[in-house]
């Protein structure tokens, strides 16, 4: 049985990666939300065929290929072209771009769930299409998207562990490097799992509250 | 552009058999993982619906834990951690087990939502028509649940397929690990990882299209 | 005096189905016109063509002498249409209130965004309009907390806040529970008393007779009969009008 002192050392070692985990999660969340929302607007409210096709292709390619593969392309692949990204930059960019494909679909579903009468009422009072989108449709679509976005955020926190594979110094990276120099394999990985759980639990609670609230609004 | 594509023409013949074999492994891993996920998911569902508070508590705890812990941590625990306490799996078994432990929670949630989506009147109408509870479940409830969850189940399968890539990190010789080996051999990481990505796409995309097709009538 | 609204040769097809087959009528300022007809006869479509929520296939609509929806022989975009639509207040069958805004915000938002009123002025205007529909007491509620009749009154206030030249009503009471119909009809009747110009699609025949100056009976995409309200409803000339009125009174 590992004693408390070992546990403290393990925990200390892992917490060293906490900052990078949070940095990667928050930055890629920001990219994912902003880009995904922009893409959903273009996809739902413009009529350019080429743009629709490009966005559909983007979403399909990012959603049907593993994050790990995308990260390898960004980190190892681009480096072979001389475009060398730091592991953290590649991690943020990769998870952010994947996130945009995910949130684009979530926002689009939000827009589509709005009854047609909402737009019509906006246009009927004399709002321009742009004003209707900004004041009437987007706020509602975002609200409807919240539970889905929450689930995405929970998934994202876990997905940050994958970036250890391109040596971004986050929690799992430290876990893996500690394992090579110690025999406390089980303890180290279990503690890492616990740390992720601690990060996810508040988010999961948020999702639960959002879902309950949204259910109330609908019913 | 031709410079970028050049290696595909030059080495395509050598790469394809390697990638095809790896694709087969990835598919095998995913299908096995998915199958076990459904089995475990249904077991979890029974726990959730059981009269025993202990079982329900266990199920709730299990779902929460698995939702909050990365698959990678679970895989490392199973493959590298458990030998420390005397339990050893080969890499493939550990990967199948890890994937299905994770996805069982999703599967059970899907089934639960599917059951919830069936109006109570359906059961009542069936019982009123003289069905036994078992007949009611088999002929009235289950077919409807299956229709509701088929599309999200396929989405879940595609997620599992993507997550099976993490098995490369516990030395399962699937697409990504094969890609890594090829990348070190040929020094063409960009072309090789893109090829690996497209291999996943070839498996996953048809399922994504299928799930959308199945979801469409319900959405309209 | 010239007509405030004049419609000439209005046609509308959905795909190969022609729903409106050449509609002509005009509305003088202050006049109240009821549009009645069987389900599917094209009443809503006709009304929605007035503010181009439905794009007519052919025809001409003039509001106060200004051609709606067409400029220099070209169809106007939704963006270009916005100022013209602001001149017409529309009340929908299903209210179409915006659930993410409070009652007051629902009424005030167009004044702010379309006419550029300051926040305070827009709010005051909104409260005035809510007073007209007797909804001041729920000014800060969410539309989701209101009964159907209350929602529809707020929707009327929203349209009034546009200071429209013309009010368009599309069966404003047909989605309401029977006991809530009255409160909405009363509000519309009060507005009619203020000398507003109204075009009203309705199934409430008695209400149409009491409130409207003229009634138009639409069937099969054409106006079958038109005339003073009491005449059309009490002594219809056309057989189709008669059988429709008989049916609706069962
Ligand atoms: N967007 C549309 N696409 C295709 N057909 C349509 C559309 N809108 C209306 N129609 C058709 O046009 C016809 C007239 O519809 P409209 O809604 O104007 O009738 P209405 O007189 O208002 O009927 P109701 O009393 O039921 O409201 C109907 O046959 C309807 O099916
Ligand atoms: Mg209608």
Short mmCIF file of C-alpha atoms in Angstrom, two decimals, chain B residues 54-171:
data_model
loop_
_atom_site.label_atom_id
_atom_site.label_comp_id
_atom_site.label_asym_id
_atom_site.label_seq_id
_atom_site.Cartn_x
_atom_site.Cartn_y
_atom_site.Cartn_z
CA UNK B 54 -27.29 -0.12 -3.81
CA UNK B 55 -27.31 -1.12 -7.47
CA UNK B 56 -28.77 2.20 -8.53
CA UNK B 57 -26.21 4.06 -6.45
CA UNK B 58 -23.43 2.01 -8.00
CA UNK B 59 -24.74 2.75 -11.50
CA UNK B 60 -24.98 6.48 -10.82
CA UNK B 61 -21.47 6.57 -9.38
CA UNK B 62 -20.15 4.55 -12.29
CA UNK B 63 -21.71 6.81 -14.93
CA UNK B 64 -20.44 9.97 -13.24
CA UNK B 65 -16.92 8.60 -12.83
CA UNK B 66 -16.64 7.36 -16.36
CA UNK B 67 -18.02 10.61 -17.77
CA UNK B 68 -15.37 12.57 -15.91
CA UNK B 69 -12.29 10.44 -16.46
CA UNK B 70 -10.45 10.41 -19.79
CA UNK B 71 -10.36 7.16 -21.71
CA UNK B 72 -6.59 7.48 -21.84
CA UNK B 73 -6.34 7.33 -18.05
CA UNK B 74 -8.53 4.23 -18.04
CA UNK B 75 -6.46 2.56 -20.73
CA UNK B 76 -3.19 3.31 -18.90
CA UNK B 77 -4.65 2.01 -15.66
CA UNK B 78 -5.81 -1.20 -17.29
CA UNK B 79 -2.67 -1.86 -19.28
CA UNK B 80 0.15 -0.38 -17.20
CA UNK B 81 -1.48 -0.04 -13.78
CA UNK B 82 -3.22 -3.33 -13.15
CA UNK B 83 -0.12 -5.51 -13.67
CA UNK B 84 1.18 -3.76 -10.53
CA UNK B 85 -1.59 -5.48 -8.57
CA UNK B 86 -1.12 -8.75 -10.41
CA UNK B 87 -3.72 -8.45 -13.19
CA UNK B 88 -2.35 -8.58 -16.72
CA UNK B 89 -4.09 -8.12 -20.04
CA UNK B 90 -2.66 -8.13 -23.51
CA UNK B 91 -2.89 -4.74 -25.20
CA UNK B 92 -5.83 -5.58 -27.43
CA UNK B 93 -7.92 -6.95 -24.55
CA UNK B 94 -7.09 -3.94 -22.40
CA UNK B 95 -8.15 -1.63 -25.23
CA UNK B 96 -11.46 -3.43 -25.82
CA UNK B 97 -12.12 -3.44 -22.11
CA UNK B 98 -11.22 0.23 -21.66
CA UNK B 99 -13.33 1.35 -24.60
CA UNK B 100 -16.34 -0.63 -23.49
CA UNK B 101 -16.07 0.44 -19.85
CA UNK B 102 -16.21 4.04 -21.10
CA UNK B 103 -18.90 3.69 -23.71
CA UNK B 104 -21.15 1.45 -21.61
CA UNK B 105 -22.19 4.57 -19.73
CA UNK B 106 -23.16 6.34 -22.95
CA UNK B 107 -25.03 3.31 -24.21
CA UNK B 108 -27.05 2.97 -21.03
CA UNK B 109 -27.91 6.67 -21.10
CA UNK B 110 -29.11 6.30 -24.69
CA UNK B 111 -31.32 3.38 -23.81
CA UNK B 112 -32.68 5.25 -20.84
CA UNK B 113 -33.53 8.29 -22.97
CA UNK B 114 -35.08 5.97 -25.56
CA UNK B 115 -37.31 4.31 -22.98
CA UNK B 116 -38.30 7.70 -21.64
CA UNK B 117 -39.28 8.85 -25.12
CA UNK B 118 -41.98 6.21 -25.39
CA UNK B 119 -45.25 7.62 -24.06
CA UNK B 120 -46.81 5.78 -21.13
CA UNK B 121 -49.96 5.29 -23.16
CA UNK B 122 -48.10 2.82 -25.38
CA UNK B 123 -47.63 0.38 -22.54
CA UNK B 124 -51.12 0.95 -21.25
CA UNK B 125 -52.64 0.39 -24.69
CA UNK B 126 -50.68 -2.86 -25.07
CA UNK B 127 -51.69 -4.16 -21.66
CA UNK B 128 -55.28 -3.16 -22.34
CA UNK B 129 -55.11 -5.14 -25.58
CA UNK B 130 -54.23 -8.22 -23.53
CA UNK B 131 -50.45 -8.41 -23.99
CA UNK B 132 -48.44 -9.82 -21.12
CA UNK B 133 -45.80 -7.39 -19.79
CA UNK B 134 -43.10 -9.43 -21.55
CA UNK B 135 -44.97 -9.38 -24.85
CA UNK B 136 -45.62 -5.69 -24.39
CA UNK B 137 -41.91 -5.04 -24.01
CA UNK B 138 -40.87 -7.23 -26.92
CA UNK B 139 -43.50 -6.26 -29.45
CA UNK B 140 -44.46 -2.71 -28.50
CA UNK B 141 -41.77 -0.97 -26.48
CA UNK B 142 -38.52 -2.45 -27.78
CA UNK B 143 -39.16 -1.84 -31.51
CA UNK B 144 -39.94 1.78 -30.76
CA UNK B 145 -36.90 2.22 -28.52
CA UNK B 146 -34.67 0.72 -31.19
CA UNK B 147 -36.03 3.13 -33.77
CA UNK B 148 -35.40 6.09 -31.47
CA UNK B 149 -31.86 5.15 -30.48
CA UNK B 150 -30.56 3.66 -33.70
CA UNK B 151 -29.23 6.95 -35.01
CA UNK B 152 -27.53 8.08 -31.77
CA UNK B 153 -26.12 4.55 -31.36
CA UNK B 154 -24.40 4.87 -34.71
CA UNK B 155 -23.03 8.26 -33.67
CA UNK B 156 -21.72 6.56 -30.53
CA UNK B 157 -20.07 3.91 -32.64
CA UNK B 158 -18.26 6.57 -34.68
CA UNK B 159 -17.06 8.20 -31.42
CA UNK B 160 -15.80 4.84 -30.26
CA UNK B 161 -14.08 4.28 -33.59
CA UNK B 162 -12.25 7.58 -33.19
CA UNK B 163 -11.37 6.88 -29.57
CA UNK B 164 -9.96 3.50 -30.54
CA UNK B 165 -6.99 5.52 -31.86
CA UNK B 166 -5.88 5.93 -28.24
CA UNK B 167 -5.17 2.22 -28.15
CA UNK B 168 -2.03 3.09 -30.12
CA UNK B 169 -0.68 4.58 -26.90
CA UNK B 170 -0.90 1.19 -25.19
CA UNK B 171 0.83 -0.49 -28.14
#
